[in-house]
Short mmCIF file of C-alpha atoms and ligand atoms in Angstrom, two decimals:
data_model
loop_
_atom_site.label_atom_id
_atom_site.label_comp_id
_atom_site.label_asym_id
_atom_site.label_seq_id
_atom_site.Cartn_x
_atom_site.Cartn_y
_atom_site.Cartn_z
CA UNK A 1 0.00 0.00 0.00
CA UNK A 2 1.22 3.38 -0.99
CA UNK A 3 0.04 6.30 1.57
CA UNK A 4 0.07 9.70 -0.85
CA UNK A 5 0.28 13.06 1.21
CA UNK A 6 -2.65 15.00 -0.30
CA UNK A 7 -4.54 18.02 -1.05
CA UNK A 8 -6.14 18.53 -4.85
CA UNK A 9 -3.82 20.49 -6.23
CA UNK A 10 -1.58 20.13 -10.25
CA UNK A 11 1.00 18.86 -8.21
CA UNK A 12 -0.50 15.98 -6.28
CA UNK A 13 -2.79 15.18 -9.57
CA UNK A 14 0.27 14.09 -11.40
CA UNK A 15 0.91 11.13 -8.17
CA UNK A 16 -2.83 9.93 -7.86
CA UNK A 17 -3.24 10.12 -12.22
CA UNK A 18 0.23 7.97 -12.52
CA UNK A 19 -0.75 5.92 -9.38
CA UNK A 20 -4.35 4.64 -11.40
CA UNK A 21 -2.53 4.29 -14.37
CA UNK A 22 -0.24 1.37 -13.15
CA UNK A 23 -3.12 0.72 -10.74
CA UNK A 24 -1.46 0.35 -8.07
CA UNK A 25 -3.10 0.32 -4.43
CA UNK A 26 -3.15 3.71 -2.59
CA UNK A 27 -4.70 5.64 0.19
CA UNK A 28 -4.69 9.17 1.08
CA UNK A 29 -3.54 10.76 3.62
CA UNK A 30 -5.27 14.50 3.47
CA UNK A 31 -2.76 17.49 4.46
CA UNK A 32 -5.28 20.55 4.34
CA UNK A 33 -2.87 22.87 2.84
CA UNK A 34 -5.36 26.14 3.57
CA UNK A 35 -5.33 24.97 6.56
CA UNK A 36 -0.93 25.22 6.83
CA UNK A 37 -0.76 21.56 7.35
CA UNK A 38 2.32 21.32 5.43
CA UNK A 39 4.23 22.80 7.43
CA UNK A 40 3.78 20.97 10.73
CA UNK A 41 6.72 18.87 12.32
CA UNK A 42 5.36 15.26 11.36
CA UNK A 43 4.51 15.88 7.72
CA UNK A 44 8.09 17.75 7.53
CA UNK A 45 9.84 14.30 8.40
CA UNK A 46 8.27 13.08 5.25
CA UNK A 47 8.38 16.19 3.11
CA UNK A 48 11.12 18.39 3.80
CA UNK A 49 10.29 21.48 1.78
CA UNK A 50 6.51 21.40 3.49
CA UNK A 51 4.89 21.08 0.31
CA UNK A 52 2.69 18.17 -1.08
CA UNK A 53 2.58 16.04 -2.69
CA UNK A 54 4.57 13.79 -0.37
CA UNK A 55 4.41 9.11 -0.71
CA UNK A 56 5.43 6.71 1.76
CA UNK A 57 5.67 3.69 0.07
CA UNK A 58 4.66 0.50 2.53
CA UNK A 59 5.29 -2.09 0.06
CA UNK A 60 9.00 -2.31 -0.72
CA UNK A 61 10.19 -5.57 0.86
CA UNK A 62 12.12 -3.51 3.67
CA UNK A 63 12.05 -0.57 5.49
CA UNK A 64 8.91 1.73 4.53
CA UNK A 65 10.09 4.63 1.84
CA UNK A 66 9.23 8.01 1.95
CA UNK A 67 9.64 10.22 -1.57
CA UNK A 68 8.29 14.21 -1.74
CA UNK A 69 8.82 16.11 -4.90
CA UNK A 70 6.15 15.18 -7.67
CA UNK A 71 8.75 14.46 -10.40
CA UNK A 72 10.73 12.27 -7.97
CA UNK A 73 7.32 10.75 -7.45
CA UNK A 74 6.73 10.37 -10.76
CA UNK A 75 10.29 8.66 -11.39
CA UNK A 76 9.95 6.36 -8.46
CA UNK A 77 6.31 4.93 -9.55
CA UNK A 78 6.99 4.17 -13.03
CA UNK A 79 10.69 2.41 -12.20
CA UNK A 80 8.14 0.48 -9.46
CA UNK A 81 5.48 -0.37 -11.93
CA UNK A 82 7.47 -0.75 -14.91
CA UNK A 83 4.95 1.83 -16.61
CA UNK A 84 5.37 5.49 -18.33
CA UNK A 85 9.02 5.57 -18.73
CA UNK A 86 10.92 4.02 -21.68
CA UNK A 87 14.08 1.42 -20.95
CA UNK A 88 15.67 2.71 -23.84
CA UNK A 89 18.10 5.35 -23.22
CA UNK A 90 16.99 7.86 -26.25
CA UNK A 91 13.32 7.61 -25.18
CA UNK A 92 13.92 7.57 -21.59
CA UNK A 93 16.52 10.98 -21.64
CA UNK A 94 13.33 12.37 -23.94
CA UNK A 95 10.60 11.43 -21.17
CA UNK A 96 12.68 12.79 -18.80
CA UNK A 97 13.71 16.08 -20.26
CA UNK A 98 9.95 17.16 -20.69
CA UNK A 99 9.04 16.12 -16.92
CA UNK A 100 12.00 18.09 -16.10
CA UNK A 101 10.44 21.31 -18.46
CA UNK A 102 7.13 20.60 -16.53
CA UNK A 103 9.05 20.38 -13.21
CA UNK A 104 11.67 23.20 -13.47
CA UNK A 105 9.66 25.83 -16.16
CA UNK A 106 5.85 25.33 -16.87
CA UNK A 107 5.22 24.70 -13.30
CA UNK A 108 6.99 27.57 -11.35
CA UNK A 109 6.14 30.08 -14.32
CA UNK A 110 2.56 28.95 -14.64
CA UNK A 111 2.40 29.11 -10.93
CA UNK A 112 3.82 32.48 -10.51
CA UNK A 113 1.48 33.80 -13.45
CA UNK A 114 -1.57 32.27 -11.11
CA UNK A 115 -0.03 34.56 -8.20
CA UNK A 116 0.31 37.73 -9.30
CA UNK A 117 -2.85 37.11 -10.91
CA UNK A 118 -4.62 37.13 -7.91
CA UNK A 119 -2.27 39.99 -6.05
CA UNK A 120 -2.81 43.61 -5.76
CA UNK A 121 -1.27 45.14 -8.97
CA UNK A 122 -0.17 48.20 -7.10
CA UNK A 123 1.84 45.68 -4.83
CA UNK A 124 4.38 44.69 -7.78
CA UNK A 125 3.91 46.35 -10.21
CA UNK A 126 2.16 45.47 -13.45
CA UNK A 127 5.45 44.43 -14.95
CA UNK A 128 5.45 41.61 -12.80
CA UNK A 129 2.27 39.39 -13.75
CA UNK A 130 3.17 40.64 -17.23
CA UNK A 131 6.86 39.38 -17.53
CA UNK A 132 5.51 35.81 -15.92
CA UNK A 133 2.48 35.70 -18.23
CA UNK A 134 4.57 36.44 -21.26
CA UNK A 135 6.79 33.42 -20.16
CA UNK A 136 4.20 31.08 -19.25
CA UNK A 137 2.65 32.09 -22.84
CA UNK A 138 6.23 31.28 -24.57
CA UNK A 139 6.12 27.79 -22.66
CA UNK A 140 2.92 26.98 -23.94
CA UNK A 141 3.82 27.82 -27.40
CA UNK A 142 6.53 25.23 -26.78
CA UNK A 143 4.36 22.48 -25.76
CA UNK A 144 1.98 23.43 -28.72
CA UNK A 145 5.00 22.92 -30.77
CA UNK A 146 6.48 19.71 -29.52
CA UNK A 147 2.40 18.27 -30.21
CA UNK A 148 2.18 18.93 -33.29
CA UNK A 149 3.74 15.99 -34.64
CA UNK A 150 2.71 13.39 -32.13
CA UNK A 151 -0.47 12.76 -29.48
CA UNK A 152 2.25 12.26 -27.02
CA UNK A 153 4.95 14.65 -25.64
CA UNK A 154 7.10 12.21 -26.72
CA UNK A 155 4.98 10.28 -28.99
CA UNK A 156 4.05 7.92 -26.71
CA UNK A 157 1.84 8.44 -23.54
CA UNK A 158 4.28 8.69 -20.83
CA UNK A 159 4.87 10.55 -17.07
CA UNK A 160 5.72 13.86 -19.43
CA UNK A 161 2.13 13.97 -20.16
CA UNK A 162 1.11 13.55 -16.48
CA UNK A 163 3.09 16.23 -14.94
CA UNK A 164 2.15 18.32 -17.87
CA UNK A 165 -1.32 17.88 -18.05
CA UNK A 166 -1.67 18.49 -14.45
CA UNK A 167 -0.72 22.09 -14.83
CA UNK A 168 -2.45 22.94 -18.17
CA UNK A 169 -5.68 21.83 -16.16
CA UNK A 170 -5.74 25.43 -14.37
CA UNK A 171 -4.34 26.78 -18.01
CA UNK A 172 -7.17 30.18 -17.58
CA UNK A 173 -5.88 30.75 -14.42
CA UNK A 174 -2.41 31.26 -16.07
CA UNK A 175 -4.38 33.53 -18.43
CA UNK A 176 -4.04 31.42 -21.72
CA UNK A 177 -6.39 30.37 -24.30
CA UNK A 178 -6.53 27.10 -26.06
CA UNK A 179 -7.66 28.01 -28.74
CA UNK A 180 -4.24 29.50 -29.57
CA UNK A 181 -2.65 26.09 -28.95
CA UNK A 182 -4.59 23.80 -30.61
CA UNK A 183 -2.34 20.93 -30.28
CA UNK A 184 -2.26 21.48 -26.82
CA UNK A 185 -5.95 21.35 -26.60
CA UNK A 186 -6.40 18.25 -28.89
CA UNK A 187 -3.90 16.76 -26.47
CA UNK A 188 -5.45 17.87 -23.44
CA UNK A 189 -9.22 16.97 -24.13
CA UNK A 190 -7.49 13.44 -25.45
CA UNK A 191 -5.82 12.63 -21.91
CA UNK A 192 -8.65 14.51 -19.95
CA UNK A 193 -11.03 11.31 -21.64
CA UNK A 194 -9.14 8.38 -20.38
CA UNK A 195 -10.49 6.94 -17.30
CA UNK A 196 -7.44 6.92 -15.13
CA UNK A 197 -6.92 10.18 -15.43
CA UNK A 198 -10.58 11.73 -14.69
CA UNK A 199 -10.20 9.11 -11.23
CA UNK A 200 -6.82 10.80 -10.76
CA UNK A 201 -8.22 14.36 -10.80
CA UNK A 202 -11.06 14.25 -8.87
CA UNK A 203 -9.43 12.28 -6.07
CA UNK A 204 -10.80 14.30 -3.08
CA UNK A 205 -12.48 17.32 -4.16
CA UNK A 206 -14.21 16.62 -0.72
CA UNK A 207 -11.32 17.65 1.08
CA UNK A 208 -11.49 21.13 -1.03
CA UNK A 209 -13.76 23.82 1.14
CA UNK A 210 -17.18 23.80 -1.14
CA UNK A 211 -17.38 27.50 -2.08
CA UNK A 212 -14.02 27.35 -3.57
CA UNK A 213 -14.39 24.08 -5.40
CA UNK A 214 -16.18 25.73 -8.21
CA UNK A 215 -13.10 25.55 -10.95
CA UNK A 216 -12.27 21.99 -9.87
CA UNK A 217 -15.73 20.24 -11.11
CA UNK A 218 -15.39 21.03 -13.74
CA UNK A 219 -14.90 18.85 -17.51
CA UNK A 220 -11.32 17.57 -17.55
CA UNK A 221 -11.03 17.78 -21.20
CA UNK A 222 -12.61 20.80 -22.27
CA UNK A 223 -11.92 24.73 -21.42
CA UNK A 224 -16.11 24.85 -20.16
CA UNK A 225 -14.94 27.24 -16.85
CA UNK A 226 -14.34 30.07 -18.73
CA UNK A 227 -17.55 29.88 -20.70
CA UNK A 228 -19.28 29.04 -17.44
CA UNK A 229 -17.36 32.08 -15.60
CA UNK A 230 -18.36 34.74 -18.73
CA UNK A 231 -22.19 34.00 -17.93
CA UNK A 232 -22.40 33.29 -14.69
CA UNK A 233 -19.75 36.02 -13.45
CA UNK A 234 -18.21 33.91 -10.50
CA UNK A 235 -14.77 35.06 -10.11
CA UNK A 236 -11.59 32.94 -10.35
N1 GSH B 1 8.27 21.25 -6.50
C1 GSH B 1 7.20 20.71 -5.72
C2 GSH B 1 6.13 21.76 -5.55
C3 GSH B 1 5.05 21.28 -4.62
C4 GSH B 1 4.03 22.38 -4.33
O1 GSH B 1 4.27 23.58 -4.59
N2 GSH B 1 2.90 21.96 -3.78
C5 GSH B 1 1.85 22.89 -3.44
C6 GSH B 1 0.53 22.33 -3.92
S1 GSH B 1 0.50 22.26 -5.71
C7 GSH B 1 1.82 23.09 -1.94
O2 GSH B 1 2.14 22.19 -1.18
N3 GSH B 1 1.43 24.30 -1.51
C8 GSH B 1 1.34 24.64 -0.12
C9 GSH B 1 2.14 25.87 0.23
O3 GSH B 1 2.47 26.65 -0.69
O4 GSH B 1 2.45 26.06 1.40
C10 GSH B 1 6.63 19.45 -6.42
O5 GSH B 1 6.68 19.41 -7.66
O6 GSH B 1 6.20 18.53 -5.72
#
């Protein structure tokens, strides 16, 4: 049994998607990060940098292991499961660079973009959510690119497309259409359709306060919040 440190969120998506995938058994263990959780001396012994997602893996034929970081999470599963990560060298250095462009770029830029978003203009400055939009923009561009020869990241369905997927999930709240990246929406509506990943997703949206779990029921493979948001005027 795996126990996965938890609170719906892009980043813990990527661990519960991978872990119905190789369908392996799981069970969560909710850290209410509204609530500061995270940062509390037991969950620290497991995740160092107080963030989730966080595993402690039960099954290992010794001593109980405990992984945080979703990429290391990522890595760990599919060596475990034997699923999502090529053998060969070429394909597994290509699965590998694009979890480490989700991991390293899309993530923290997207994330950022979400931020300042949400903050006070007049407390940064309007150059800020603009510099980190522009470069979440560019990044998309880049996945649109790398689609447009393949349905896969790497033509074939892999832990790229996990980690990546996650984040393009909240893709309006890092203020970018779809429509201007149609490979990445033909990709996106394709994974948001396969069964493991809609069970990965919604893993508990119960945990999520219910007035602010508006954005997260909605369709995983469609952009339907911002049509929903334009006539019903809920804000983000
Ligand atoms: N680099 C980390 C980032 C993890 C992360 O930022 N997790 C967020 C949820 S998506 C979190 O724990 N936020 C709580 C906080 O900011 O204190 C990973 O990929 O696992």
């Amino acid at each position: 049994m795996i126990d996965v440190y938890y609170f719906p969120s892009p980043n813990t998506w990527k661990v519960t998607i991978m872990l119905e995938e190789c369908a392996l058994p799981y069970r969560i263990i909710p850290i209410d990060t509204l609530q500061g959780e995270q940062r509390s001396p037991e969950f620290r012994r497991i995740s160092p940098n107080a963030r989730v997602p966080a595993i402690v893996d039960h099954d290992t034929g010794a001593a109980p292991l405990s992984v945080f970081e979703s990429g290391a999470i990522l890595v760990y599963l599919a060596e475990k499961s034997g699923q999502l990560l090529p053998k060969g060298a070429a394909q597994r250095a290509h699965t590998l660079e694009w979890l480490f462009w989700q991991v390293g770029g899309l993530g923290p830029m997207a994330g950022q973009t979400h931020y300042f978003r949400r903050s006070a203009p007049e407390a940064f400055g309007i150059g800020t959510l603009a510099r980190f939009a522009k470069e979440t923009r560019r990044l998309y561009g880049v996945l649109d690119a790398q689609l447009a020869a393949a349905d896969f990241i790497t033509g074939e369905y892999s832990i790229a497309d996990i980690a990546c997927w996650s984040w393009v999930w909240f893709h309006e709240l890092h203020l970018q259409d779809l429509a201007e990246f149609p490979n990445v929406g033909r990709w996106f509506a394709a994974l948001g359709a396969r069964p493991a990943v809609l069970a990965g997703r919604r893993v508990g949206l119960e945990l999520v306060p219910e007035e602010q779990r508006g954005i997260l029921e909605r369709s995983d493979s469609t952009s339907g919040y911002v049509r929903q948001r334009a006539t019903s005027g809920t804000p983000v």
